[in-house]
Amino acid sequence: MQRKTPSCVVSSHGYEESDALRKLSTLAILVAATAFLAGARLPPQGPMPEPRPDAGQATNPTSPSSEKAEPPAPEEVPAPQPKPDLKDPQAPVPHPPPAPQAAQSKPEPGEPMQGPPLPPGSPGSSQPPEEAKPPGEQTLDEQNLTIEPESDAEHAECTAALQSLGVVFKDTPRIDDGNGCGIDKPIIVSEALPGIRLKPEATIRCPAALALARWMKDSVIPAASAALPEQGRITTVNQATSYMCRLRNGAGTGKVSEHARGNAIDIASFHFEKGEDVAVRSRREDSTLTGAFQRTVSAAGCLYFTTVLDPESDAAHETHFHLDVIERKGGYRYCH
């Protein structure tokens, strides 16, 4: 038989040679890579970038400041660097500069300044001045009132009118009780008209005495003659208050009373020759002639006085007429 050469042997040998070449190539590549990597390692020391202090603080507030960080190696920093001057605009500023002392001590708007308390009424004082109170809340001594001066010529003219009417009076020294209470030229009236006593004597200004005399002569006496003829003539006028240093209605605060200036008199009752006294009291519903007499003289009072308050006005005047000659703007009168 004819021998044939096995093809499988040749093929197997060729495959083995190819596989060996691949292994050698891979080994050569690994050796070359190892040599490359070994030759490409970093130098033992190289330049290190300087860290930004502000950036480090912004990202990590708890990290130590740049002033406390370990300095770089001597090879990289030949000499220690000086601490950056905060005034240098190019130097990094780790913290904002503190505000000036004057700016810190300046108070916020509306905050009171520190220091001793200011006197009342001075600028910046937290206590309001006494004069800032409304008039209705002021006491007599807080109102800083003064006594109104009287003209010598007007006083002489007034007293001459009193004498012509037969009023019995006498001059008395100037009254000054402080706080504006007083009368510059006071008089003491003992008879409102001839034969009609004023009980007790009244210390008032002449204009108030003159208004009282004219009211008595022109209104009270004629009304009494018409309404109460059987009681005879009026012999006494009983007054409750003339001059007195106080506020209106005796209150603790408010406007000063005209009694404290000698401009007012309170009439409590009229005494006749016969019969009972006619006391001033509420008589709005009194249909008798006595009630008519009181309502008549009360209404007529506004012809002579600038203020008339009767028992129908309020509780403070239930037992008398309040009559005064206060001067108001435009000649205004208050009668009730």
GROMACS .gro file of C-alpha atoms in nm:
model
  336
    1MET     CA    1   0.000   0.000   0.000
    2GLN     CA    2   0.110   0.351  -0.064
    3ARG     CA    3   0.177   0.559   0.263
    4LYS     CA    4   0.023   0.899   0.293
    5THR     CA    5   0.167   1.185   0.501
    6PRO     CA    6  -0.076   1.285   0.778
    7SER     CA    7  -0.205   1.637   0.715
    8CYS     CA    8  -0.310   1.674   1.076
    9VAL     CA    9   0.050   1.673   1.195
   10VAL     CA   10   0.146   1.962   0.973
   11SER     CA   11  -0.157   2.160   1.073
   12SER     CA   12  -0.095   2.101   1.441
   13HIS     CA   13   0.262   2.210   1.413
   14GLY     CA   14   0.170   2.530   1.237
   15TYR     CA   15  -0.088   2.614   1.501
   16GLU     CA   16   0.160   2.562   1.779
   17GLU     CA   17   0.409   2.795   1.613
   18SER     CA   18   0.144   3.067   1.572
   19ASP     CA   19   0.036   3.038   1.937
   20ALA     CA   20   0.392   3.067   2.054
   21LEU     CA   21   0.442   3.384   1.853
   22ARG     CA   22   0.133   3.545   2.008
   23LYS     CA   23   0.254   3.464   2.355
   24LEU     CA   24   0.594   3.615   2.280
   25SER     CA   25   0.433   3.928   2.139
   26THR     CA   26   0.212   3.968   2.449
   27LEU     CA   27   0.510   3.917   2.675
   28ALA     CA   28   0.709   4.174   2.484
   29ILE     CA   29   0.424   4.424   2.512
   30LEU     CA   30   0.400   4.370   2.888
   31VAL     CA   31   0.774   4.411   2.928
   32ALA     CA   32   0.770   4.731   2.724
   33ALA     CA   33   0.474   4.870   2.919
   34THR     CA   34   0.644   4.789   3.246
   35ALA     CA   35   0.957   4.963   3.134
   36PHE     CA   36   0.753   5.267   3.016
   37LEU     CA   37   0.564   5.296   3.338
   38ALA     CA   38   0.878   5.261   3.539
   39GLY     CA   39   1.042   5.538   3.342
   40ALA     CA   40   0.733   5.764   3.357
   41ARG     CA   41   0.690   5.787   3.736
   42LEU     CA   42   0.650   6.133   3.893
   43PRO     CA   43   0.952   6.306   4.039
   44PRO     CA   44   0.984   6.268   4.413
   45GLN     CA   45   0.910   6.635   4.464
   46GLY     CA   46   0.736   6.879   4.243
   47PRO     CA   47   0.583   7.229   4.261
   48MET     CA   48   0.281   7.246   4.491
   49PRO     CA   49   0.010   7.509   4.417
   50GLU     CA   50  -0.051   7.767   4.690
   51PRO     CA   51  -0.400   7.718   4.844
   52ARG     CA   52  -0.646   8.010   4.838
   53PRO     CA   53  -0.725   8.105   5.197
   54ASP     CA   54  -1.063   8.254   5.115
   55ALA     CA   55  -1.167   7.958   4.905
   56GLY     CA   56  -1.064   7.713   5.175
   57GLN     CA   57  -1.261   7.902   5.437
   58ALA     CA   58  -1.564   7.933   5.216
   59THR     CA   59  -1.577   7.559   5.143
   60ASN     CA   60  -1.469   7.438   5.486
   61PRO     CA   61  -1.530   7.685   5.771
   62THR     CA   62  -1.380   7.447   6.028
   63SER     CA   63  -1.045   7.408   5.856
   64PRO     CA   64  -0.749   7.586   6.015
   65SER     CA   65  -0.658   7.927   5.885
   66SER     CA   66  -0.376   7.974   5.631
   67GLU     CA   67  -0.167   8.146   5.898
   68LYS     CA   68  -0.163   7.819   6.101
   69ALA     CA   69  -0.102   7.576   5.805
   70GLU     CA   70   0.227   7.387   5.780
   71PRO     CA   71   0.476   7.577   5.560
   72PRO     CA   72   0.589   7.416   5.231
   73ALA     CA   73   0.919   7.230   5.188
   74PRO     CA   74   1.239   7.440   5.190
   75GLU     CA   75   1.314   7.339   4.830
   76GLU     CA   76   1.001   7.512   4.707
   77VAL     CA   77   1.002   7.816   4.936
   78PRO     CA   78   1.352   7.961   4.962
   79ALA     CA   79   1.247   8.211   5.231
   80PRO     CA   80   0.943   8.243   5.456
   81GLN     CA   81   0.680   8.467   5.304
   82PRO     CA   82   0.570   8.764   5.520
   83LYS     CA   83   0.212   8.784   5.641
   84PRO     CA   84   0.005   8.964   5.377
   85ASP     CA   85  -0.072   9.326   5.461
   86LEU     CA   86  -0.445   9.368   5.501
   87LYS     CA   87  -0.416   9.714   5.350
   88ASP     CA   88  -0.270   9.572   5.029
   89PRO     CA   89  -0.558   9.546   4.779
   90GLN     CA   90  -0.387   9.253   4.603
   91ALA     CA   91  -0.345   9.042   4.918
   92PRO     CA   92  -0.617   8.791   5.008
   93VAL     CA   93  -0.827   8.894   5.304
   94PRO     CA   94  -0.933   8.596   5.515
   95HIS     CA   95  -1.183   8.797   5.721
   96PRO     CA   96  -1.363   9.125   5.656
   97PRO     CA   97  -1.203   9.415   5.844
   98PRO     CA   98  -1.385   9.510   6.166
   99ALA     CA   99  -1.617   9.809   6.152
  100PRO     CA  100  -1.485  10.134   6.301
  101GLN     CA  101  -1.554  10.177   6.670
  102ALA     CA  102  -1.763  10.489   6.610
  103ALA     CA  103  -1.992  10.301   6.373
  104GLN     CA  104  -2.044  10.022   6.627
  105SER     CA  105  -2.134  10.261   6.907
  106LYS     CA  106  -2.376  10.462   6.696
  107PRO     CA  107  -2.732  10.372   6.804
  108GLU     CA  108  -2.989  10.252   6.562
  109PRO     CA  109  -3.261  10.497   6.462
  110GLY     CA  110  -3.513  10.524   6.740
  111GLU     CA  111  -3.277  10.380   7.002
  112PRO     CA  112  -3.237  10.621   7.297
  113MET     CA  113  -2.892  10.759   7.362
  114GLN     CA  114  -2.721  10.633   7.676
  115GLY     CA  115  -2.653  10.885   7.947
  116PRO     CA  116  -2.818  11.070   8.235
  117PRO     CA  117  -3.190  11.146   8.198
  118LEU     CA  118  -3.274  11.474   8.031
  119PRO     CA  119  -3.491  11.729   8.211
  120PRO     CA  120  -3.861  11.727   8.116
  121GLY     CA  121  -3.936  11.940   7.812
  122SER     CA  122  -3.580  11.927   7.669
  123PRO     CA  123  -3.522  11.783   7.318
  124GLY     CA  124  -3.489  11.406   7.329
  125SER     CA  125  -3.641  11.374   7.673
  126SER     CA  126  -3.863  11.067   7.712
  127GLN     CA  127  -4.075  11.248   7.968
  128PRO     CA  128  -4.334  11.480   7.817
  129PRO     CA  129  -4.331  11.835   7.948
  130GLU     CA  130  -4.605  11.927   8.192
  131GLU     CA  131  -4.750  12.184   7.952
  132ALA     CA  132  -4.804  11.907   7.699
  133LYS     CA  133  -5.095  11.774   7.907
  134PRO     CA  134  -5.442  11.861   7.782
  135PRO     CA  135  -5.593  12.154   7.979
  136GLY     CA  136  -5.851  11.922   8.131
  137GLU     CA  137  -5.573  11.713   8.292
  138GLN     CA  138  -5.369  11.998   8.440
  139THR     CA  139  -5.374  12.092   8.807
  140LEU     CA  140  -5.386  12.455   8.911
  141ASP     CA  141  -5.012  12.481   8.976
  142GLU     CA  142  -4.932  12.319   8.639
  143GLN     CA  143  -5.118  12.588   8.441
  144ASN     CA  144  -4.870  12.868   8.520
  145LEU     CA  145  -5.146  13.129   8.541
  146THR     CA  146  -5.095  13.495   8.624
  147ILE     CA  147  -5.321  13.761   8.770
  148GLU     CA  148  -5.477  13.977   8.502
  149PRO     CA  149  -5.383  14.344   8.544
  150GLU     CA  150  -5.660  14.603   8.560
  151SER     CA  151  -5.648  14.950   8.414
  152ASP     CA  152  -5.662  15.233   8.666
  153ALA     CA  153  -5.890  15.434   8.439
  154GLU     CA  154  -6.135  15.146   8.383
  155HIS     CA  155  -6.142  15.066   8.753
  156ALA     CA  156  -6.216  15.428   8.841
  157GLU     CA  157  -6.497  15.439   8.583
  158CYS     CA  158  -6.646  15.117   8.721
  159THR     CA  159  -6.638  15.227   9.085
  160ALA     CA  160  -6.801  15.555   8.988
  161ALA     CA  161  -7.089  15.358   8.833
  162LEU     CA  162  -7.125  15.156   9.156
  163GLN     CA  163  -7.145  15.473   9.361
  164SER     CA  164  -7.415  15.616   9.136
  165LEU     CA  165  -7.627  15.303   9.195
  166GLY     CA  166  -7.580  15.325   9.572
  167VAL     CA  167  -7.372  15.007   9.606
  168VAL     CA  168  -7.189  14.993   9.937
  169PHE     CA  169  -6.832  14.871   9.890
  170LYS     CA  170  -6.473  14.943   9.984
  171ASP     CA  171  -6.138  14.893   9.816
  172THR     CA  172  -5.900  14.629   9.953
  173PRO     CA  173  -5.532  14.553   9.884
  174ARG     CA  174  -5.429  14.342   9.588
  175ILE     CA  175  -5.484  13.969   9.635
  176ASP     CA  176  -5.220  13.719   9.516
  177ASP     CA  177  -5.263  13.362   9.637
  178GLY     CA  178  -5.025  13.214   9.381
  179ASN     CA  179  -5.090  12.997   9.074
  180GLY     CA  180  -5.274  13.288   8.911
  181CYS     CA  181  -5.532  13.313   9.189
  182GLY     CA  182  -5.599  13.671   9.288
  183ILE     CA  183  -5.744  14.012   9.200
  184ASP     CA  184  -5.540  14.310   9.091
  185LYS     CA  185  -5.795  14.568   9.219
  186PRO     CA  186  -6.043  14.389   9.446
  187ILE     CA  187  -6.338  14.543   9.627
  188ILE     CA  188  -6.553  14.418   9.916
  189VAL     CA  189  -6.928  14.464   9.860
  190SER     CA  190  -7.155  14.477  10.165
  191GLU     CA  191  -7.477  14.602   9.997
  192ALA     CA  192  -7.573  14.505   9.641
  193LEU     CA  193  -7.807  14.806   9.630
  194PRO     CA  194  -7.915  15.056   9.894
  195GLY     CA  195  -8.100  14.866  10.168
  196ILE     CA  196  -8.021  14.520  10.020
  197ARG     CA  197  -7.747  14.349  10.214
  198LEU     CA  198  -7.506  14.104  10.051
  199LYS     CA  199  -7.457  13.831  10.307
  200PRO     CA  200  -7.179  13.755  10.368
  201GLU     CA  201  -6.977  14.036  10.220
  202ALA     CA  202  -6.840  13.950   9.878
  203THR     CA  203  -6.481  14.004   9.763
  204ILE     CA  204  -6.496  14.046   9.386
  205ARG     CA  205  -6.383  14.263   9.099
  206CYS     CA  206  -6.573  14.582   9.025
  207PRO     CA  207  -6.720  14.460   8.690
  208ALA     CA  208  -6.882  14.162   8.866
  209ALA     CA  209  -7.027  14.389   9.138
  210LEU     CA  210  -7.162  14.627   8.873
  211ALA     CA  211  -7.333  14.343   8.681
  212LEU     CA  212  -7.489  14.221   9.009
  213ALA     CA  213  -7.624  14.566   9.095
  214ARG     CA  214  -7.776  14.622   8.750
  215TRP     CA  215  -7.934  14.272   8.746
  216MET     CA  216  -8.087  14.334   9.089
  217LYS     CA  217  -8.215  14.682   9.002
  218ASP     CA  218  -8.351  14.614   8.652
  219SER     CA  219  -8.468  14.249   8.673
  220VAL     CA  220  -8.477  14.088   9.020
  221ILE     CA  221  -8.660  14.365   9.209
  222PRO     CA  222  -8.924  14.419   8.935
  223ALA     CA  223  -8.982  14.040   8.902
  224ALA     CA  224  -9.022  14.003   9.279
  225SER     CA  225  -9.270  14.293   9.289
  226ALA     CA  226  -9.477  14.130   9.013
  227ALA     CA  227  -9.465  13.768   9.134
  228LEU     CA  228  -9.447  13.803   9.516
  229PRO     CA  229  -9.588  14.143   9.616
  230GLU     CA  230  -9.730  14.008   9.943
  231GLN     CA  231  -9.377  13.928  10.064
  232GLY     CA  232  -9.262  14.286  10.046
  233ARG     CA  233  -8.927  14.400   9.921
  234ILE     CA  234  -8.603  14.204   9.907
  235THR     CA  235  -8.380  14.291  10.202
  236THR     CA  236  -8.091  14.042  10.168
  237VAL     CA  237  -7.918  13.847   9.895
  238ASN     CA  238  -7.748  13.540  10.040
  239GLN     CA  239  -7.436  13.452   9.841
  240ALA     CA  240  -7.258  13.116   9.863
  241THR     CA  241  -6.921  13.194   9.703
  242SER     CA  242  -6.740  13.500   9.573
  243TYR     CA  243  -6.359  13.501   9.545
  244MET     CA  244  -6.204  13.156   9.600
  245CYS     CA  245  -5.880  13.008   9.465
  246ARG     CA  246  -5.985  12.684   9.293
  247LEU     CA  247  -6.060  12.516   8.962
  248ARG     CA  248  -6.407  12.492   8.815
  249ASN     CA  249  -6.653  12.301   9.034
  250GLY     CA  250  -6.372  12.244   9.286
  251ALA     CA  251  -6.213  11.976   9.067
  252GLY     CA  252  -5.850  11.867   9.101
  253THR     CA  253  -5.771  11.924   8.733
  254GLY     CA  254  -5.922  12.136   8.459
  255LYS     CA  255  -5.976  12.503   8.381
  256VAL     CA  256  -5.948  12.766   8.648
  257SER     CA  257  -6.270  12.889   8.802
  258GLU     CA  258  -6.376  13.250   8.750
  259HIS     CA  259  -6.412  13.261   9.127
  260ALA     CA  260  -6.030  13.245   9.144
  261ARG     CA  261  -6.014  13.566   8.939
  262GLY     CA  262  -6.286  13.759   9.123
  263ASN     CA  263  -6.522  13.748   8.824
  264ALA     CA  264  -6.796  13.528   8.973
  265ILE     CA  265  -7.054  13.516   9.249
  266ASP     CA  266  -7.298  13.239   9.351
  267ILE     CA  267  -7.647  13.341   9.468
  268ALA     CA  268  -7.816  13.091   9.701
  269SER     CA  269  -8.139  13.268   9.807
  270PHE     CA  270  -8.336  13.594   9.841
  271HIS     CA  271  -8.472  13.714  10.176
  272PHE     CA  272  -8.792  13.923  10.181
  273GLU     CA  273  -8.945  14.150  10.442
  274LYS     CA  274  -9.228  13.905  10.499
  275GLY     CA  275  -9.271  13.541  10.423
  276GLU     CA  276  -9.018  13.273  10.354
  277ASP     CA  277  -8.690  13.305  10.170
  278VAL     CA  278  -8.693  13.207   9.806
  279ALA     CA  279  -8.416  12.950   9.780
  280VAL     CA  280  -8.262  12.876   9.444
  281ARG     CA  281  -8.346  12.516   9.351
  282SER     CA  282  -8.480  12.319   9.057
  283ARG     CA  283  -8.807  12.485   8.953
  284ARG     CA  284  -8.849  12.382   8.591
  285GLU     CA  285  -9.178  12.211   8.667
  286ASP     CA  286  -9.280  12.458   8.938
  287SER     CA  287  -9.599  12.624   8.813
  288THR     CA  288  -9.628  12.865   9.108
  289LEU     CA  289  -9.540  13.235   9.098
  290THR     CA  290  -9.228  13.153   9.298
  291GLY     CA  291  -9.118  12.920   9.018
  292ALA     CA  292  -9.197  13.191   8.764
  293PHE     CA  293  -8.993  13.442   8.963
  294GLN     CA  294  -8.684  13.218   8.969
  295ARG     CA  295  -8.706  13.128   8.599
  296THR     CA  296  -8.747  13.496   8.514
  297VAL     CA  297  -8.446  13.621   8.705
  298SER     CA  298  -8.237  13.329   8.576
  299ALA     CA  299  -8.316  13.413   8.214
  300ALA     CA  300  -8.264  13.786   8.273
  301GLY     CA  301  -7.920  13.720   8.422
  302CYS     CA  302  -7.774  13.673   8.074
  303LEU     CA  303  -7.846  14.041   8.000
  304TYR     CA  304  -7.581  14.140   8.256
  305PHE     CA  305  -7.349  13.841   8.301
  306THR     CA  306  -7.166  13.645   8.033
  307THR     CA  307  -7.224  13.313   8.214
  308VAL     CA  308  -7.540  13.202   8.395
  309LEU     CA  309  -7.568  12.849   8.535
  310ASP     CA  310  -7.882  12.755   8.727
  311PRO     CA  311  -8.010  12.435   8.897
  312GLU     CA  312  -8.112  12.294   8.558
  313SER     CA  313  -7.753  12.311   8.428
  314ASP     CA  314  -7.589  12.026   8.619
  315ALA     CA  315  -7.556  11.865   8.960
  316ALA     CA  316  -7.290  12.114   9.071
  317HIS     CA  317  -7.541  12.403   9.054
  318GLU     CA  318  -7.854  12.246   9.203
  319THR     CA  319  -7.869  12.496   9.490
  320HIS     CA  320  -7.754  12.830   9.344
  321PHE     CA  321  -7.706  13.057   9.046
  322HIS     CA  322  -7.351  13.086   8.917
  323LEU     CA  323  -7.300  13.431   8.763
  324ASP     CA  324  -6.972  13.553   8.611
  325VAL     CA  325  -6.837  13.818   8.373
  326ILE     CA  326  -6.567  13.621   8.186
  327GLU     CA  327  -6.479  13.781   7.853
  328ARG     CA  328  -6.508  13.550   7.550
  329LYS     CA  329  -6.425  13.605   7.185
  330GLY     CA  330  -6.697  13.780   6.990
  331GLY     CA  331  -6.893  13.866   7.305
  332TYR     CA  332  -7.019  13.507   7.332
  333ARG     CA  333  -7.234  13.425   7.638
  334TYR     CA  334  -7.327  13.094   7.796
  335CYS     CA  335  -7.663  13.087   7.974
  336HIS     CA  336  -7.841  12.774   8.092
   0.00000   0.00000   0.00000
